[in-house]
PDB file of C-alpha atoms and ligand atoms in Angstrom:
ATOM      1  CA  UNK A  25       0.021   0.065  -0.019  1.00 48.00           C
ATOM      2  CA  UNK A  26       1.059   3.509  -0.426  1.00 52.00           C
ATOM      3  CA  UNK A  27       2.825   4.961   2.598  1.00 59.00           C
ATOM      4  CA  UNK A  28       1.336   8.243   3.667  1.00 88.00           C
ATOM      5  CA  UNK A  29       2.777   8.574   7.232  1.00 98.00           C
ATOM      6  CA  UNK A  30       5.720  11.126   7.260  1.00 98.00           C
ATOM      7  CA  UNK A  31       8.750   9.447   9.265  1.00 98.00           C
ATOM      8  CA  UNK A  32      11.384  11.603  10.964  1.00 98.00           C
ATOM      9  CA  UNK A  33      14.253   9.841  12.487  1.00 98.00           C
ATOM     10  CA  UNK A  34      15.778  11.806  15.566  1.00 98.00           C
ATOM     11  CA  UNK A  35      19.309  11.280  16.737  1.00 98.00           C
ATOM     12  CA  UNK A  36      18.182  11.288  20.348  1.00 98.00           C
ATOM     13  CA  UNK A  37      15.234  11.611  22.863  1.00 98.00           C
ATOM     14  CA  UNK A  38      16.270  15.065  23.075  1.00 98.00           C
ATOM     15  CA  UNK A  39      15.934  15.803  19.594  1.00 98.00           C
ATOM     16  CA  UNK A  40      12.698  13.830  19.070  1.00 98.00           C
ATOM     17  CA  UNK A  41      11.169  16.089  21.946  1.00 98.00           C
ATOM     18  CA  UNK A  42      12.675  19.149  20.191  1.00 98.00           C
ATOM     19  CA  UNK A  43      11.346  18.299  16.761  1.00 98.00           C
ATOM     20  CA  UNK A  44       7.733  17.630  18.076  1.00 99.00           C
ATOM     21  CA  UNK A  45       7.765  20.875  20.276  1.00 98.00           C
ATOM     22  CA  UNK A  46       8.586  22.891  17.162  1.00 98.00           C
ATOM     23  CA  UNK A  47       5.523  21.550  15.343  1.00 98.00           C
ATOM     24  CA  UNK A  48       3.283  22.424  18.327  1.00 98.00           C
ATOM     25  CA  UNK A  49       4.954  25.815  18.694  1.00 98.00           C
ATOM     26  CA  UNK A  50       4.388  26.608  15.011  1.00 98.00           C
ATOM     27  CA  UNK A  51       0.782  25.495  15.320  1.00 98.00           C
ATOM     28  CA  UNK A  52       0.178  27.880  18.252  1.00 98.00           C
ATOM     29  CA  UNK A  53       2.010  30.693  16.683  1.00 98.00           C
ATOM     30  CA  UNK A  54       0.044  30.328  13.523  1.00 98.00           C
ATOM     31  CA  UNK A  55      -3.302  30.022  15.440  1.00 98.00           C
ATOM     32  CA  UNK A  56      -3.156  31.051  19.028  1.00 98.00           C
ATOM     33  CA  UNK A  57      -6.731  29.524  19.391  1.00 98.00           C
ATOM     34  CA  UNK A  58      -5.567  26.069  18.466  1.00 98.00           C
ATOM     35  CA  UNK A  59      -7.371  22.913  19.824  1.00 98.00           C
ATOM     36  CA  UNK A  60      -4.538  20.582  21.022  1.00 99.00           C
ATOM     37  CA  UNK A  61      -4.889  16.974  21.641  1.00 99.00           C
ATOM     38  CA  UNK A  62      -2.597  15.819  24.331  1.00 99.00           C
ATOM     39  CA  UNK A  63      -1.061  12.491  25.354  1.00 98.00           C
ATOM     40  CA  UNK A  64       0.539  11.338  28.623  1.00 98.00           C
ATOM     41  CA  UNK A  65       3.177   8.639  29.449  1.00 97.00           C
ATOM     42  CA  UNK A  66       6.933   8.536  29.609  1.00 97.00           C
ATOM     43  CA  UNK A  67       7.329   9.371  25.934  1.00 98.00           C
ATOM     44  CA  UNK A  68       6.149  13.036  25.801  1.00 98.00           C
ATOM     45  CA  UNK A  69       7.750  14.186  29.004  1.00 98.00           C
ATOM     46  CA  UNK A  70      10.711  15.900  27.177  1.00 98.00           C
ATOM     47  CA  UNK A  71       8.134  17.406  24.640  1.00 98.00           C
ATOM     48  CA  UNK A  72       6.282  19.135  27.496  1.00 99.00           C
ATOM     49  CA  UNK A  73       9.573  20.373  29.093  1.00 98.00           C
ATOM     50  CA  UNK A  74      10.229  22.020  25.840  1.00 98.00           C
ATOM     51  CA  UNK A  75       6.832  23.571  25.510  1.00 98.00           C
ATOM     52  CA  UNK A  76       7.086  24.960  28.963  1.00 98.00           C
ATOM     53  CA  UNK A  77      10.515  26.374  28.182  1.00 98.00           C
ATOM     54  CA  UNK A  78       9.126  27.871  24.917  1.00 98.00           C
ATOM     55  CA  UNK A  79       6.180  29.490  26.980  1.00 98.00           C
ATOM     56  CA  UNK A  80       8.535  30.896  29.634  1.00 98.00           C
ATOM     57  CA  UNK A  81      10.708  32.347  26.835  1.00 98.00           C
ATOM     58  CA  UNK A  82       7.654  34.195  25.578  1.00 98.00           C
ATOM     59  CA  UNK A  83       7.606  32.303  22.267  1.00 98.00           C
ATOM     60  CA  UNK A  84       3.996  30.816  22.759  1.00 98.00           C
ATOM     61  CA  UNK A  85       1.091  31.449  24.651  1.00 98.00           C
ATOM     62  CA  UNK A  86      -1.760  28.985  25.541  1.00 98.00           C
ATOM     63  CA  UNK A  87      -4.115  31.763  26.780  1.00 98.00           C
ATOM     64  CA  UNK A  88      -6.545  31.163  23.817  1.00 98.00           C
ATOM     65  CA  UNK A  89      -5.855  27.499  23.202  1.00 98.00           C
ATOM     66  CA  UNK A  90      -8.010  24.743  24.439  1.00 98.00           C
ATOM     67  CA  UNK A  91      -6.892  21.262  25.140  1.00 98.00           C
ATOM     68  CA  UNK A  92      -8.350  17.547  25.139  1.00 98.00           C
ATOM     69  CA  UNK A  93      -6.487  14.831  26.580  1.00 98.00           C
ATOM     70  CA  UNK A  94      -6.727  11.361  25.186  1.00 98.00           C
ATOM     71  CA  UNK A  95      -7.428   9.200  28.199  1.00 98.00           C
ATOM     72  CA  UNK A  96      -7.654   8.507  31.907  1.00 97.00           C
ATOM     73  CA  UNK A  97      -7.736   5.618  34.223  1.00 97.00           C
ATOM     74  CA  UNK A  98     -11.051   4.892  35.784  1.00 97.00           C
ATOM     75  CA  UNK A  99     -11.283   4.897  39.550  1.00 94.00           C
ATOM     76  CA  UNK A 100      -8.313   6.893  40.633  1.00 93.00           C
ATOM     77  CA  UNK A 101      -8.701  10.515  41.951  1.00 93.00           C
ATOM     78  CA  UNK A 102      -7.075  13.525  40.108  1.00 94.00           C
ATOM     79  CA  UNK A 103      -4.925  13.899  43.207  1.00 94.00           C
ATOM     80  CA  UNK A 104      -3.357  10.276  42.761  1.00 95.00           C
ATOM     81  CA  UNK A 105       0.147  10.925  41.479  1.00 95.00           C
ATOM     82  CA  UNK A 106      -0.492   8.036  38.770  1.00 96.00           C
ATOM     83  CA  UNK A 107      -3.548   9.824  37.357  1.00 97.00           C
ATOM     84  CA  UNK A 108      -3.288  11.585  34.017  1.00 97.00           C
ATOM     85  CA  UNK A 109      -4.953  14.620  35.421  1.00 97.00           C
ATOM     86  CA  UNK A 110      -1.958  14.960  37.932  1.00 98.00           C
ATOM     87  CA  UNK A 111       0.470  14.191  35.148  1.00 98.00           C
ATOM     88  CA  UNK A 112      -0.831  16.911  32.991  1.00 98.00           C
ATOM     89  CA  UNK A 113      -0.917  19.496  35.721  1.00 98.00           C
ATOM     90  CA  UNK A 114       2.788  18.584  36.584  1.00 98.00           C
ATOM     91  CA  UNK A 115       4.067  18.370  32.979  1.00 98.00           C
ATOM     92  CA  UNK A 116       2.274  21.447  31.532  1.00 98.00           C
ATOM     93  CA  UNK A 117      -0.864  22.835  33.025  1.00 98.00           C
ATOM     94  CA  UNK A 118       0.558  24.367  36.282  1.00 98.00           C
ATOM     95  CA  UNK A 119       3.387  26.078  34.239  1.00 98.00           C
ATOM     96  CA  UNK A 120       1.474  27.746  31.347  1.00 98.00           C
ATOM     97  CA  UNK A 121      -1.294  30.181  30.884  1.00 98.00           C
ATOM     98  CA  UNK A 122      -4.068  27.938  29.574  1.00 98.00           C
ATOM     99  CA  UNK A 123      -7.316  28.717  31.125  1.00 98.00           C
ATOM    100  CA  UNK A 124      -8.719  25.876  33.442  1.00 98.00           C
ATOM    101  CA  UNK A 125     -12.035  26.043  31.743  1.00 98.00           C
ATOM    102  CA  UNK A 126     -10.222  25.226  28.394  1.00 98.00           C
ATOM    103  CA  UNK A 127      -8.342  22.254  29.661  1.00 98.00           C
ATOM    104  CA  UNK A 128     -10.260  18.833  29.307  1.00 98.00           C
ATOM    105  CA  UNK A 129      -9.065  15.523  30.616  1.00 97.00           C
ATOM    106  CA  UNK A 130     -11.686  12.716  30.550  1.00 96.00           C
ATOM    107  CA  UNK A 131     -13.146  12.006  34.065  1.00 93.00           C
ATOM    108  CA  UNK A 132     -11.917   8.886  35.676  1.00 91.00           C
ATOM    109  CA  UNK A 133     -14.508   9.258  38.385  1.00 91.00           C
ATOM    110  CA  UNK A 134     -16.935   6.440  37.750  1.00 91.00           C
ATOM    111  CA  UNK A 135     -20.028   8.609  38.554  1.00 91.00           C
ATOM    112  CA  UNK A 136     -18.774  10.821  35.883  1.00 88.00           C
ATOM    113  CA  UNK A 137     -17.738   8.473  33.149  1.00 89.00           C
ATOM    114  CA  UNK A 138     -20.950   7.636  31.442  1.00 86.00           C
ATOM    115  CA  UNK A 139     -21.737  11.346  30.977  1.00 86.00           C
ATOM    116  CA  UNK A 140     -18.156  11.968  29.801  1.00 86.00           C
ATOM    117  CA  UNK A 141     -18.358   9.169  27.092  1.00 89.00           C
ATOM    118  CA  UNK A 142     -21.437  10.594  25.771  1.00 84.00           C
ATOM    119  CA  UNK A 143     -20.114  14.246  25.739  1.00 94.00           C
ATOM    120  CA  UNK A 144     -16.459  14.120  25.009  1.00 96.00           C
ATOM    121  CA  UNK A 145     -16.691  13.877  21.186  1.00 96.00           C
ATOM    122  CA  UNK A 146     -19.470  16.403  21.085  1.00 96.00           C
ATOM    123  CA  UNK A 147     -17.234  18.979  23.277  1.00 97.00           C
ATOM    124  CA  UNK A 148     -14.398  18.455  20.808  1.00 98.00           C
ATOM    125  CA  UNK A 149     -16.628  19.130  17.941  1.00 97.00           C
ATOM    126  CA  UNK A 150     -18.183  22.371  19.475  1.00 97.00           C
ATOM    127  CA  UNK A 151     -14.405  23.507  20.179  1.00 98.00           C
ATOM    128  CA  UNK A 152     -13.972  23.252  16.448  1.00 98.00           C
ATOM    129  CA  UNK A 153     -12.350  19.880  16.282  1.00 98.00           C
ATOM    130  CA  UNK A 154      -8.715  18.952  17.260  1.00 98.00           C
ATOM    131  CA  UNK A 155      -6.269  20.891  15.096  1.00 98.00           C
ATOM    132  CA  UNK A 156      -3.258  18.739  16.232  1.00 99.00           C
ATOM    133  CA  UNK A 157      -2.997  15.696  18.095  1.00 99.00           C
ATOM    134  CA  UNK A 158       0.003  14.100  19.985  1.00 99.00           C
ATOM    135  CA  UNK A 159       0.093  10.485  20.442  1.00 99.00           C
ATOM    136  CA  UNK A 160       2.564   7.756  21.940  1.00 98.00           C
ATOM    137  CA  UNK A 161       2.168   4.170  21.110  1.00 98.00           C
ATOM    138  CA  UNK A 162       1.686   1.085  23.556  1.00 96.00           C
ATOM    139  CA  UNK A 163       4.090  -1.877  23.106  1.00 96.00           C
ATOM    140  CA  UNK A 164       0.890  -3.687  21.755  1.00 96.00           C
ATOM    141  CA  UNK A 165       0.192  -0.847  19.266  1.00 98.00           C
ATOM    142  CA  UNK A 166      -2.446   0.888  21.213  1.00 97.00           C
ATOM    143  CA  UNK A 167      -3.129   4.508  20.699  1.00 98.00           C
ATOM    144  CA  UNK A 168      -4.782   6.350  23.435  1.00 98.00           C
ATOM    145  CA  UNK A 169      -6.093   3.340  25.456  1.00 97.00           C
ATOM    146  CA  UNK A 170      -7.515   1.827  22.246  1.00 98.00           C
ATOM    147  CA  UNK A 171      -6.243  -1.851  22.719  1.00 96.00           C
ATOM    148  CA  UNK A 172      -5.959  -4.416  19.838  1.00 97.00           C
ATOM    149  CA  UNK A 173      -9.222  -5.341  18.515  1.00 97.00           C
ATOM    150  CA  UNK A 174     -10.923  -1.796  18.959  1.00 97.00           C
ATOM    151  CA  UNK A 175     -12.883  -0.760  15.925  1.00 98.00           C
ATOM    152  CA  UNK A 176     -11.700   1.944  13.869  1.00 98.00           C
ATOM    153  CA  UNK A 177     -15.089   3.518  13.998  1.00 98.00           C
ATOM    154  CA  UNK A 178     -14.838   3.819  17.947  1.00 97.00           C
ATOM    155  CA  UNK A 179     -15.489   7.086  19.609  1.00 97.00           C
ATOM    156  CA  UNK A 180     -14.627   8.090  23.153  1.00 97.00           C
ATOM    157  CA  UNK A 181     -15.567   5.072  25.350  1.00 95.00           C
ATOM    158  CA  UNK A 182     -14.847   2.896  28.351  1.00 95.00           C
ATOM    159  CA  UNK A 183     -12.111   0.072  27.690  1.00 96.00           C
ATOM    160  CA  UNK A 184     -10.699  -2.706  29.700  1.00 96.00           C
ATOM    161  CA  UNK A 185      -6.949  -2.433  29.665  1.00 96.00           C
ATOM    162  CA  UNK A 186      -4.806  -5.597  28.477  1.00 95.00           C
ATOM    163  CA  UNK A 187      -2.482  -7.322  30.941  1.00 95.00           C
ATOM    164  CA  UNK A 188       0.520  -6.118  28.692  1.00 93.00           C
ATOM    165  CA  UNK A 189      -0.576  -2.480  29.276  1.00 95.00           C
ATOM    166  CA  UNK A 190      -1.207  -2.909  33.001  1.00 96.00           C
ATOM    167  CA  UNK A 191       2.203  -4.480  33.094  1.00 95.00           C
ATOM    168  CA  UNK A 192       3.828  -1.616  31.095  1.00 93.00           C
ATOM    169  CA  UNK A 193       2.192   1.090  33.240  1.00 94.00           C
ATOM    170  CA  UNK A 194       2.890  -0.576  36.700  1.00 95.00           C
ATOM    171  CA  UNK A 195       6.054   1.492  37.223  1.00 95.00           C
ATOM    172  CA  UNK A 196       3.708   4.347  38.074  1.00 94.00           C
ATOM    173  CA  UNK A 197       1.875   2.478  40.802  1.00 95.00           C
ATOM    174  CA  UNK A 198       3.071   0.667  44.147  1.00 94.00           C
ATOM    175  CA  UNK A 199       1.997  -2.813  42.472  1.00 94.00           C
ATOM    176  CA  UNK A 200       0.239  -4.353  39.524  1.00 96.00           C
ATOM    177  CA  UNK A 201      -2.940  -4.808  41.659  1.00 95.00           C
ATOM    178  CA  UNK A 202      -3.007  -0.889  41.979  1.00 95.00           C
ATOM    179  CA  UNK A 203      -3.084  -0.406  38.142  1.00 96.00           C
ATOM    180  CA  UNK A 204      -6.714   0.312  37.241  1.00 97.00           C
ATOM    181  CA  UNK A 205      -8.311  -2.417  35.061  1.00 97.00           C
ATOM    182  CA  UNK A 206     -10.413   0.053  32.999  1.00 97.00           C
ATOM    183  CA  UNK A 207      -9.895   3.456  31.525  1.00 97.00           C
ATOM    184  CA  UNK A 208     -11.905   6.003  29.451  1.00 97.00           C
ATOM    185  CA  UNK A 209     -10.223   6.909  26.130  1.00 98.00           C
ATOM    186  CA  UNK A 210     -10.900   8.829  22.929  1.00 98.00           C
ATOM    187  CA  UNK A 211     -11.779   6.326  20.280  1.00 98.00           C
ATOM    188  CA  UNK A 212      -9.884   5.659  17.037  1.00 98.00           C
ATOM    189  CA  UNK A 213     -12.303   7.676  15.023  1.00 98.00           C
ATOM    190  CA  UNK A 214     -11.943  10.575  17.467  1.00 98.00           C
ATOM    191  CA  UNK A 215      -8.191  10.406  16.842  1.00 98.00           C
ATOM    192  CA  UNK A 216      -8.679  10.152  13.221  1.00 98.00           C
ATOM    193  CA  UNK A 217     -10.868  13.218  13.141  1.00 98.00           C
ATOM    194  CA  UNK A 218      -7.954  15.375  14.367  1.00 98.00           C
ATOM    195  CA  UNK A 219      -6.840  17.589  11.333  1.00 98.00           C
ATOM    196  CA  UNK A 220      -2.936  16.739  12.125  1.00 98.00           C
ATOM    197  CA  UNK A 221      -1.338  13.987  14.161  1.00 98.00           C
ATOM    198  CA  UNK A 222       2.376  13.638  15.582  1.00 99.00           C
ATOM    199  CA  UNK A 223       3.080  10.232  16.866  1.00 98.00           C
ATOM    200  CA  UNK A 224       6.301   9.799  19.101  1.00 98.00           C
ATOM    201  CA  UNK A 225       7.975   6.416  19.314  1.00 98.00           C
ATOM    202  CA  UNK A 226      11.007   6.090  21.579  1.00 98.00           C
ATOM    203  CA  UNK A 227      12.973   3.110  23.023  1.00 97.00           C
ATOM    204  CA  UNK A 228      13.917  -0.579  22.267  1.00 97.00           C
ATOM    205  CA  UNK A 229      10.457  -1.621  23.883  1.00 96.00           C
ATOM    206  CA  UNK A 230       8.642   0.007  21.158  1.00 97.00           C
ATOM    207  CA  UNK A 231      10.788  -1.726  18.399  1.00 98.00           C
ATOM    208  CA  UNK A 232       8.028  -4.222  17.502  1.00 98.00           C
ATOM    209  CA  UNK A 233       5.405  -1.591  17.466  1.00 98.00           C
ATOM    210  CA  UNK A 234       7.666   0.562  15.258  1.00 98.00           C
ATOM    211  CA  UNK A 235       8.357  -2.311  12.816  1.00 98.00           C
ATOM    212  CA  UNK A 236       4.632  -3.219  12.564  1.00 98.00           C
ATOM    213  CA  UNK A 237       3.444   0.197  11.916  1.00 98.00           C
ATOM    214  CA  UNK A 238       6.248   0.823   9.262  1.00 97.00           C
ATOM    215  CA  UNK A 239       5.218  -2.402   7.509  1.00 97.00           C
ATOM    216  CA  UNK A 240       2.010  -0.608   6.225  1.00 96.00           C
ATOM    217  CA  UNK A 241      -0.273  -3.420   7.345  1.00 97.00           C
ATOM    218  CA  UNK A 242      -3.829  -1.956   8.449  1.00 98.00           C
ATOM    219  CA  UNK A 243      -5.658  -4.017  10.791  1.00 98.00           C
ATOM    220  CA  UNK A 244      -7.749  -3.654  13.874  1.00 98.00           C
ATOM    221  CA  UNK A 245      -5.589  -6.074  15.689  1.00 98.00           C
ATOM    222  CA  UNK A 246      -2.778  -3.299  15.658  1.00 98.00           C
ATOM    223  CA  UNK A 247      -4.795  -0.136  16.623  1.00 98.00           C
ATOM    224  CA  UNK A 248      -1.892   2.503  15.376  1.00 98.00           C
ATOM    225  CA  UNK A 249      -2.235   1.221  11.983  1.00 98.00           C
ATOM    226  CA  UNK A 250      -5.373   3.275  11.671  1.00 98.00           C
ATOM    227  CA  UNK A 251      -3.043   6.199  11.186  1.00 98.00           C
ATOM    228  CA  UNK A 252      -2.396   4.816   7.685  1.00 98.00           C
ATOM    229  CA  UNK A 253      -5.943   6.060   6.872  1.00 97.00           C
ATOM    230  CA  UNK A 254      -5.152   9.721   8.012  1.00 97.00           C
ATOM    231  CA  UNK A 255      -3.697  12.085   5.523  1.00 97.00           C
ATOM    232  CA  UNK A 256      -1.345  14.169   7.752  1.00 98.00           C
ATOM    233  CA  UNK A 257       0.468  12.085  10.392  1.00 98.00           C
ATOM    234  CA  UNK A 258       4.169  12.679  11.236  1.00 98.00           C
ATOM    235  CA  UNK A 259       5.956   9.958  13.081  1.00 98.00           C
ATOM    236  CA  UNK A 260       9.102  11.168  15.116  1.00 98.00           C
ATOM    237  CA  UNK A 261      11.143   8.317  16.338  1.00 98.00           C
ATOM    238  CA  UNK A 262      14.409   7.689  18.140  1.00 98.00           C
ATOM    239  CA  UNK A 263      16.218   4.548  19.513  1.00 96.00           C
ATOM    240  CA  UNK A 264      14.518   2.311  17.395  1.00 94.00           C
ATOM    241  CA  UNK A 265      15.928   0.866  14.038  1.00 77.00           C
TER     242      UNK A 265
HETATM  243  C1  F6R B 316      -1.196   8.111  27.062  1.00 58.35           C
HETATM  244  C2  F6R B 316      -1.750   7.183  25.963  1.00 58.35           C
HETATM  245  C3  F6R B 316      -1.021   5.842  25.675  1.00 58.35           C
HETATM  246  C4  F6R B 316       0.548   6.027  25.536  1.00 58.35           C
HETATM  247  C5  F6R B 316       1.297   4.711  25.423  1.00 58.35           C
HETATM  248  C6  F6R B 316       2.815   4.997  25.514  1.00 58.35           C
HETATM  249  O1  F6R B 316      -2.104   9.325  27.187  1.00 58.35           O
HETATM  250  O2  F6R B 316      -2.625   7.467  25.342  1.00 58.35           O
HETATM  251  O3  F6R B 316      -1.245   5.452  24.464  1.00 58.35           O
HETATM  252  O4  F6R B 316       0.883   6.983  24.773  1.00 58.35           O
HETATM  253  O5  F6R B 316       0.856   3.778  26.343  1.00 58.35           O
HETATM  254  O6  F6R B 316       3.140   5.145  26.927  1.00 58.35           O
HETATM  255  P1  F6R B 316       4.607   5.620  27.111  1.00 58.35           P
HETATM  256  O7  F6R B 316       5.073   6.818  26.469  1.00 58.35           O
HETATM  257  O8  F6R B 316       4.567   5.633  28.713  1.00 58.35           O
HETATM  258  O9  F6R B 316       5.427   4.386  26.566  1.00 58.35           O
END
C-alpha cells in the first residue's frame, strides 16, 4: 500500500522532543486559538518540558488555546500521582497560561464516566475539532487506550486494559494490583478526526510496534495502523532501528 505517514528519525530523545515541540509551537504561533489533543506517558515528558520552556521564553502562549487529553484511568482520583490529571498538571498546565475551563481531561470518576463518554466527542466538535493531536504508542500498538481489536469507528468510550498495558504502566503504581483495570479513552475515530497527528516512538521496548507500523499493514489487531488512513501524520522516532 502507499505509505502516507511522514517518518522523521531523531538522533536522540532530546531531538525527538524538540522536533515535536517545534511543530506544536508553530501550530500555536499560526493559530493562537488552536485546539490541542494531548497525550501522557513517559514518551512526551521531554516534549512538555520544551513547551514549558518556550512559554517561559515568551515564544508561545496557551491563553486562547484549548486542550483535550486522550485518556484517563477509571477509579483513581485526580490527586493520585498516577492519574493523568495529575501528570498533565505537573508536566504542563501548572506552568503555562491555559485557562482551566479550556483544559479537558476525561473524567476517571466512575460516577462521571458515562456522561463523559457521551459528551467528549461532542465537546471536541463544539470546540471546532482537534487541530493537532499528540500520540504515543503502546508496546501492543495501542493509541490512546484503544487496545488491539478496537473498532476503527470507535468514539470516546470505556475500555478494559490488557495485561500487557497494565504491566507496562505498573511502574507508576505501588504494585500491579493498584493499576486500574479500566480506562476512558478517545476512540480511534476521535483520533482520526484530528486535522493533524504527531506520533512519538522512543526506545527498544517499542521496536516491534515501530516495525509493525512501518510495515504498512492495516488491521484492527494493531490500533496504530488506523493512522495509515489519516492524511497528515508525522511519526518522530528515536532509539529504534
Ligand atoms: C497516554 C496514551 C498511551 C501512551 C502509550 C505509551 O495518554 O494514550 O497510548 O501514549 O501507552 O506510553 P509511554 O509513553 O509511557 O510508553
